Amino acid sequence: MTTSTDSTDPTDRTDPAVRYAARAVHLSRVHGAGDTTVRALDDVTIGFPRGRFTAVMGPSGSGKSTLLHCLAGLDDITEGAVHLGGTELGSLTDRQLTRLRRDRIGFVFQAFNLLPTMTALDNIVLPASLAGRKPDLDWLDKVVTAVDLGQRLGHRPGELSGGQQQRVAVARALVGRPEIVMADEPTGNLDSRSGAEVLALLRDAVDELGQTVLMVTHDPVAAGYADGVVFLADGRIADHMEAPTPDRVLDRMKAFDRVAAGAGAGAGARGE
Ligand code: ADP
Ligand code: MG
């Protein structure tokens, strides 16, 4: 298979550190010990190409958040390796890892996590200034233009809609010009119209600003904004899809449900 989300393509001679903003190689993550172990990720090899919007889809519990956390060095890995560009995360000290997350990754979560007493603009620039970075004013201008908040940049989060607040959170993730933006269910708390505003902004971040976006979602409509979709099931890469549409993604997810239902019946018959 030669989809561009497949980092195992043997015909591709490009240096993977150049081609992929982030990648996992034979990555496994096992939680717990003894009888209660959960293999949240099971031998996952995947690359997220630079300059693309990739969605990771899968049912609840399939390992999506664990994958994102492992790629960001927020969760320990059990086997395998994770690379951010040319950096293997396992080679870093905790301190270096903290700095890498701060300087090279932009995060967007389901909860907007904005500071309520500060304006939208201050929320956008604060992390960079706390990190002691002088903002690149041209870039800041581009980001703020893309966020399209107009006069509301001077408003506090409580005076903004959910969609506007999450757009502020996306701008905050973009402002340091990270190598990759990682978003975990960024539309999970939003109605469909607000969600569409946020997804359009993530799309613009790739198309207009040349950023790389990795988004975890269980929503086929959200996945439809991506260039490619990676499907996870039971901690394994189950499929890839290029140029997804919500309908095609939904159909693919339904097929997983049928397989899962079949597997459940089989397990029951074996008395497990
Ligand atoms: P998703 O984001 O796709 O819903 P997760 O990555 O959160 O899935 O979880 C994958 C699996 O790992 C699930 O079975 C979940 O219960 C388990 N899991 C996740 N985090 C932990 C943890 N800290 N301790 C034990 N099990 C966990
Ligand atoms: Mg999750």
Tab-separated table of C-alpha atoms and ligand atoms in Angstrom:
chain	number	residue	atom	x	y	z
A	1	MET	CA	0.000	0.000	0.000
A	2	THR	CA	1.394	3.389	-0.922
A	3	THR	CA	-0.898	5.849	0.777
A	4	SER	CA	0.950	8.901	2.004
A	5	THR	CA	-0.080	8.162	5.574
A	6	ASP	CA	1.837	4.880	5.432
A	7	SER	CA	5.361	5.270	6.776
A	8	THR	CA	6.235	1.679	5.921
A	9	ASP	CA	6.157	2.133	2.138
A	10	PRO	CA	9.442	0.448	1.076
A	11	THR	CA	9.530	2.283	-2.282
A	12	ASP	CA	9.741	5.698	-0.661
A	13	ARG	CA	13.359	6.798	-0.347
A	14	THR	CA	12.664	10.191	1.247
A	15	ASP	CA	14.231	10.610	4.672
A	16	PRO	CA	11.295	9.941	7.020
A	17	ALA	CA	12.503	12.711	9.345
A	18	VAL	CA	11.937	15.146	6.477
A	19	ARG	CA	8.755	13.643	5.158
A	20	TYR	CA	6.892	13.151	8.446
A	21	ALA	CA	6.317	15.685	11.195
A	22	ALA	CA	5.650	12.829	13.610
A	23	ARG	CA	5.766	9.083	13.412
A	24	ALA	CA	5.398	5.960	15.473
A	25	VAL	CA	7.423	2.838	14.704
A	26	HIS	CA	6.204	-0.484	16.103
A	27	LEU	CA	4.653	1.458	18.950
A	28	SER	CA	2.856	-0.449	21.702
A	29	ARG	CA	1.402	0.908	24.914
A	30	VAL	CA	0.219	-1.467	27.611
A	31	HIS	CA	-1.615	-0.109	30.643
A	32	GLY	CA	-1.747	-1.895	33.977
A	33	ALA	CA	-0.171	-5.154	35.083
A	34	GLY	CA	-1.105	-8.797	35.690
A	35	ASP	CA	-4.686	-9.790	34.893
A	36	THR	CA	-5.827	-6.271	34.181
A	37	THR	CA	-3.512	-5.232	31.348
A	38	VAL	CA	-4.957	-3.274	28.454
A	39	ARG	CA	-3.011	-3.123	25.205
A	40	ALA	CA	-4.122	0.367	24.192
A	41	LEU	CA	-1.747	0.408	21.196
A	42	ASP	CA	-0.519	-2.755	19.533
A	43	ASP	CA	2.423	-2.489	17.113
A	44	VAL	CA	1.413	0.770	15.460
A	45	THR	CA	3.634	2.048	12.633
A	46	ILE	CA	2.384	5.281	11.112
A	47	GLY	CA	3.731	8.582	9.822
A	48	PHE	CA	2.012	11.948	9.663
A	49	PRO	CA	3.253	13.806	6.569
A	50	ARG	CA	4.260	17.442	6.847
A	51	GLY	CA	1.908	20.013	5.412
A	52	ARG	CA	-1.117	17.750	5.644
A	53	PHE	CA	-4.244	17.473	7.743
A	54	THR	CA	-4.569	13.895	8.982
A	55	ALA	CA	-7.470	12.605	11.053
A	56	VAL	CA	-7.242	9.590	13.337
A	57	MET	CA	-10.642	7.923	13.600
A	58	GLY	CA	-11.830	4.982	15.593
A	59	PRO	CA	-14.452	3.873	18.058
A	60	SER	CA	-14.263	4.897	21.698
A	61	GLY	CA	-11.442	3.000	23.399
A	62	SER	CA	-9.615	2.203	20.149
A	63	GLY	CA	-6.455	4.004	21.334
A	64	LYS	CA	-6.744	7.379	19.591
A	65	SER	CA	-5.899	9.528	22.605
A	66	THR	CA	-3.166	7.136	23.681
A	67	LEU	CA	-1.561	7.457	20.236
A	68	LEU	CA	-1.685	11.247	20.401
A	69	HIS	CA	-0.259	11.266	23.931
A	70	CYS	CA	2.556	8.890	22.987
A	71	LEU	CA	3.430	10.974	19.910
A	72	ALA	CA	3.629	14.053	22.133
A	73	GLY	CA	5.671	12.335	24.835
A	74	LEU	CA	2.802	12.786	27.296
A	75	ASP	CA	2.431	9.042	27.852
A	76	ASP	CA	5.126	6.392	28.310
A	77	ILE	CA	5.561	3.880	25.541
A	78	THR	CA	5.922	0.176	26.236
A	79	GLU	CA	7.611	-0.911	22.984
A	80	GLY	CA	8.797	0.751	19.808
A	81	ALA	CA	9.703	4.360	19.179
A	82	VAL	CA	8.216	7.761	18.520
A	83	HIS	CA	9.903	10.469	16.435
A	84	LEU	CA	9.087	14.130	16.125
A	85	GLY	CA	10.851	15.114	12.920
A	86	GLY	CA	14.422	13.929	13.447
A	87	THR	CA	14.127	13.602	17.222
A	88	GLU	CA	13.504	10.235	18.848
A	89	LEU	CA	11.560	11.053	22.000
A	90	GLY	CA	12.990	8.121	23.953
A	91	SER	CA	16.434	9.719	23.758
A	92	LEU	CA	15.331	12.847	25.634
A	93	THR	CA	15.417	13.731	29.322
A	94	ASP	CA	12.169	14.864	30.956
A	95	ARG	CA	13.380	18.404	30.749
A	96	GLN	CA	14.161	18.167	27.039
A	97	LEU	CA	10.787	16.536	26.458
A	98	THR	CA	9.012	19.388	28.210
A	99	ARG	CA	10.872	21.884	26.067
A	100	LEU	CA	10.126	19.929	22.881
A	101	ARG	CA	6.401	19.955	23.678
A	102	ARG	CA	6.498	23.657	24.382
A	103	ASP	CA	8.515	24.644	21.321
A	104	ARG	CA	7.589	22.138	18.644
A	105	ILE	CA	4.010	20.966	19.260
A	106	GLY	CA	0.764	22.945	19.410
A	107	PHE	CA	-2.060	21.346	21.379
A	108	VAL	CA	-5.815	21.745	21.075
A	109	PHE	CA	-8.063	19.845	23.471
A	110	GLN	CA	-11.777	19.211	23.699
A	111	ALA	CA	-11.985	21.686	26.586
A	112	PHE	CA	-10.791	25.074	25.399
A	113	ASN	CA	-8.551	25.684	28.457
A	114	LEU	CA	-8.493	29.468	28.051
A	115	LEU	CA	-7.675	31.821	30.915
A	116	PRO	CA	-10.997	33.493	31.792
A	117	THR	CA	-9.626	36.821	32.990
A	118	MET	CA	-7.518	37.501	29.901
A	119	THR	CA	-8.591	38.732	26.495
A	120	ALA	CA	-8.657	36.463	23.466
A	121	LEU	CA	-5.505	38.110	22.107
A	122	ASP	CA	-3.649	37.703	25.401
A	123	ASN	CA	-4.696	34.052	25.504
A	124	ILE	CA	-3.212	33.613	22.035
A	125	VAL	CA	0.157	35.215	22.786
A	126	LEU	CA	0.626	34.327	26.462
A	127	PRO	CA	2.210	30.862	26.103
A	128	ALA	CA	4.810	32.178	23.670
A	129	SER	CA	5.674	35.121	25.879
A	130	LEU	CA	5.861	32.887	28.992
A	131	ALA	CA	8.301	30.731	27.049
A	132	GLY	CA	10.410	33.849	26.570
A	133	ARG	CA	9.875	33.975	22.826
A	134	LYS	CA	9.518	37.206	20.957
A	135	PRO	CA	6.447	36.837	18.772
A	136	ASP	CA	7.072	36.837	15.028
A	137	LEU	CA	4.727	39.711	14.240
A	138	ASP	CA	4.137	38.763	10.592
A	139	TRP	CA	3.202	35.261	11.642
A	140	LEU	CA	1.035	36.479	14.521
A	141	ASP	CA	-0.774	38.731	12.082
A	142	LYS	CA	-1.426	35.796	9.738
A	143	VAL	CA	-2.698	33.623	12.577
A	144	VAL	CA	-4.952	36.327	13.973
A	145	THR	CA	-6.319	37.020	10.485
A	146	ALA	CA	-7.060	33.325	9.966
A	147	VAL	CA	-8.891	33.150	13.307
A	148	ASP	CA	-11.168	35.902	12.033
A	149	LEU	CA	-12.286	37.253	15.416
A	150	GLY	CA	-12.211	40.933	14.408
A	151	GLN	CA	-13.070	43.238	17.304
A	152	ARG	CA	-13.696	40.297	19.604
A	153	LEU	CA	-9.947	39.770	20.028
A	154	GLY	CA	-10.236	42.166	22.978
A	155	HIS	CA	-13.060	40.169	24.571
A	156	ARG	CA	-12.701	37.656	27.368
A	157	PRO	CA	-13.536	33.994	26.734
A	158	GLY	CA	-16.840	34.318	28.639
A	159	GLU	CA	-18.004	36.854	26.057
A	160	LEU	CA	-17.276	34.522	23.132
A	161	SER	CA	-19.220	31.593	21.687
A	162	GLY	CA	-17.832	28.076	22.060
A	163	GLY	CA	-16.675	28.070	18.450
A	164	GLN	CA	-14.909	31.405	18.909
A	165	GLN	CA	-13.232	30.165	22.099
A	166	GLN	CA	-11.958	27.058	20.375
A	167	ARG	CA	-10.676	29.175	17.473
A	168	VAL	CA	-8.710	31.174	20.044
A	169	ALA	CA	-7.304	27.884	21.355
A	170	VAL	CA	-6.305	26.885	17.806
A	171	ALA	CA	-4.595	30.256	17.317
A	172	ARG	CA	-2.739	29.765	20.604
A	173	ALA	CA	-1.538	26.384	19.290
A	174	LEU	CA	-0.420	27.943	15.990
A	175	VAL	CA	1.285	31.055	17.269
A	176	GLY	CA	4.616	29.387	18.037
A	177	ARG	CA	4.683	27.988	14.484
A	178	PRO	CA	4.902	24.393	15.730
A	179	GLU	CA	6.068	21.463	13.627
A	180	ILE	CA	2.729	19.801	14.267
A	181	VAL	CA	-0.618	20.744	15.771
A	182	MET	CA	-2.202	17.896	17.717
A	183	ALA	CA	-5.920	18.180	18.384
A	184	ASP	CA	-7.855	15.636	20.469
A	185	GLU	CA	-11.593	15.788	19.689
A	186	PRO	CA	-11.433	19.580	19.156
A	187	THR	CA	-15.117	19.740	18.204
A	188	GLY	CA	-16.310	17.386	20.949
A	189	ASN	CA	-17.853	20.207	23.001
A	190	LEU	CA	-19.305	22.158	20.070
A	191	ASP	CA	-22.544	22.184	18.099
A	192	SER	CA	-22.150	21.382	14.409
A	193	ARG	CA	-22.017	25.010	13.237
A	194	SER	CA	-19.332	25.994	15.772
A	195	GLY	CA	-17.511	22.772	15.034
A	196	ALA	CA	-17.462	23.660	11.339
A	197	GLU	CA	-15.810	27.029	12.126
A	198	VAL	CA	-13.043	25.297	14.062
A	199	LEU	CA	-12.511	22.631	11.405
A	200	ALA	CA	-12.358	25.294	8.697
A	201	LEU	CA	-9.663	27.067	10.706
A	202	LEU	CA	-7.626	23.853	11.043
A	203	ARG	CA	-8.036	23.375	7.277
A	204	ASP	CA	-6.802	26.962	6.679
A	205	ALA	CA	-3.851	26.350	8.990
A	206	VAL	CA	-2.725	23.680	6.525
A	207	ASP	CA	-3.749	25.314	3.240
A	208	GLU	CA	-2.892	28.949	3.961
A	209	LEU	CA	-0.255	28.707	6.687
A	210	GLY	CA	1.507	25.494	5.631
A	211	GLN	CA	1.037	23.827	9.012
A	212	THR	CA	0.748	20.113	9.798
A	213	VAL	CA	-2.360	19.018	11.683
A	214	LEU	CA	-3.093	15.716	13.386
A	215	MET	CA	-6.650	15.491	14.698
A	216	VAL	CA	-8.207	12.703	16.711
A	217	THR	CA	-11.957	12.449	16.273
A	218	HIS	CA	-14.811	9.971	16.260
A	219	ASP	CA	-16.956	12.264	14.087
A	220	PRO	CA	-17.069	11.396	10.343
A	221	VAL	CA	-17.999	14.991	9.471
A	222	ALA	CA	-14.863	16.264	11.217
A	223	ALA	CA	-12.733	13.622	9.486
A	224	GLY	CA	-14.137	14.850	6.158
A	225	TYR	CA	-12.075	18.050	6.536
A	226	ALA	CA	-8.813	16.080	6.525
A	227	ASP	CA	-6.578	15.119	3.598
A	228	GLY	CA	-6.302	11.586	4.889
A	229	VAL	CA	-7.779	9.396	7.602
A	230	VAL	CA	-6.107	6.679	9.622
A	231	PHE	CA	-8.505	4.217	11.234
A	232	LEU	CA	-7.680	2.643	14.581
A	233	ALA	CA	-9.472	-0.395	15.959
A	234	ASP	CA	-8.447	-2.187	19.142
A	235	GLY	CA	-5.134	-0.356	19.226
A	236	ARG	CA	-4.115	-1.311	15.696
A	237	ILE	CA	-4.072	0.544	12.394
A	238	ALA	CA	-7.054	-0.933	10.615
A	239	ASP	CA	-7.173	1.156	7.437
A	240	HIS	CA	-6.214	4.379	5.618
A	241	MET	CA	-8.382	6.604	3.462
A	242	GLU	CA	-7.335	9.431	1.139
A	243	ALA	CA	-9.582	12.412	0.354
A	244	PRO	CA	-12.245	11.293	2.828
A	245	THR	CA	-15.878	12.336	2.707
A	246	PRO	CA	-18.181	12.010	5.727
A	247	ASP	CA	-20.236	9.349	3.931
A	248	ARG	CA	-17.253	7.181	3.069
A	249	VAL	CA	-15.851	7.534	6.579
A	250	LEU	CA	-19.215	6.634	8.080
A	251	ASP	CA	-19.476	3.539	5.877
A	252	ARG	CA	-16.014	2.441	6.933
A	253	MET	CA	-16.876	2.921	10.612
A	254	LYS	CA	-20.066	0.885	10.223
A	255	ALA	CA	-17.985	-1.976	8.838
A	256	PHE	CA	-15.871	-1.887	12.024
A	257	ASP	CA	-19.021	-2.038	14.117
A	258	ARG	CA	-20.140	-5.160	12.261
A	259	VAL	CA	-16.742	-6.813	12.750
A	260	ALA	CA	-16.756	-5.853	16.438
A	261	ALA	CA	-20.263	-7.277	16.888
A	262	GLY	CA	-19.141	-10.522	15.205
A	263	ALA	CA	-16.025	-10.726	17.405
A	264	GLY	CA	-18.169	-10.162	20.506
A	265	ALA	CA	-20.483	-13.045	19.566
A	266	GLY	CA	-17.466	-15.287	18.931
A	267	ALA	CA	-15.952	-14.477	22.309
A	268	GLY	CA	-19.284	-15.286	23.966
A	269	ALA	CA	-19.466	-18.647	22.211
A	270	ARG	CA	-16.015	-19.489	23.581
A	271	GLY	CA	-17.245	-18.591	27.048
A	272	GLU	CA	-14.758	-15.722	27.521
B	1	ADP	P1	-9.873	6.543	22.594
B	1	ADP	O1	-9.216	7.877	22.717
B	1	ADP	O2	-9.852	5.974	21.216
B	1	ADP	O3	-11.259	6.527	23.148
B	1	ADP	P2	-7.938	5.684	24.589
B	1	ADP	O4	-6.617	5.895	23.957
B	1	ADP	O5	-8.384	6.701	25.569
B	1	ADP	O6	-9.044	5.471	23.462
B	1	ADP	O7	-7.942	4.279	25.326
B	1	ADP	C1	-7.528	3.058	24.699
B	1	ADP	C2	-7.660	1.909	25.683
B	1	ADP	O8	-6.707	2.063	26.738
B	1	ADP	C3	-9.017	1.808	26.346
B	1	ADP	O9	-9.326	0.452	26.541
B	1	ADP	C4	-8.794	2.499	27.664
B	1	ADP	O10	-9.696	2.008	28.635
B	1	ADP	C5	-7.371	2.107	27.987
B	1	ADP	N1	-6.674	3.136	28.806
B	1	ADP	C6	-6.408	4.391	28.435
B	1	ADP	N2	-5.741	5.041	29.423
B	1	ADP	C7	-5.591	4.153	30.427
B	1	ADP	C8	-4.971	4.190	31.721
B	1	ADP	N3	-4.371	5.306	32.174
B	1	ADP	N4	-5.029	3.076	32.495
B	1	ADP	C9	-5.614	1.948	32.039
B	1	ADP	N5	-6.193	1.840	30.832
B	1	ADP	C10	-6.196	2.906	30.036
B	2	MG	MG	-9.943	9.740	23.369
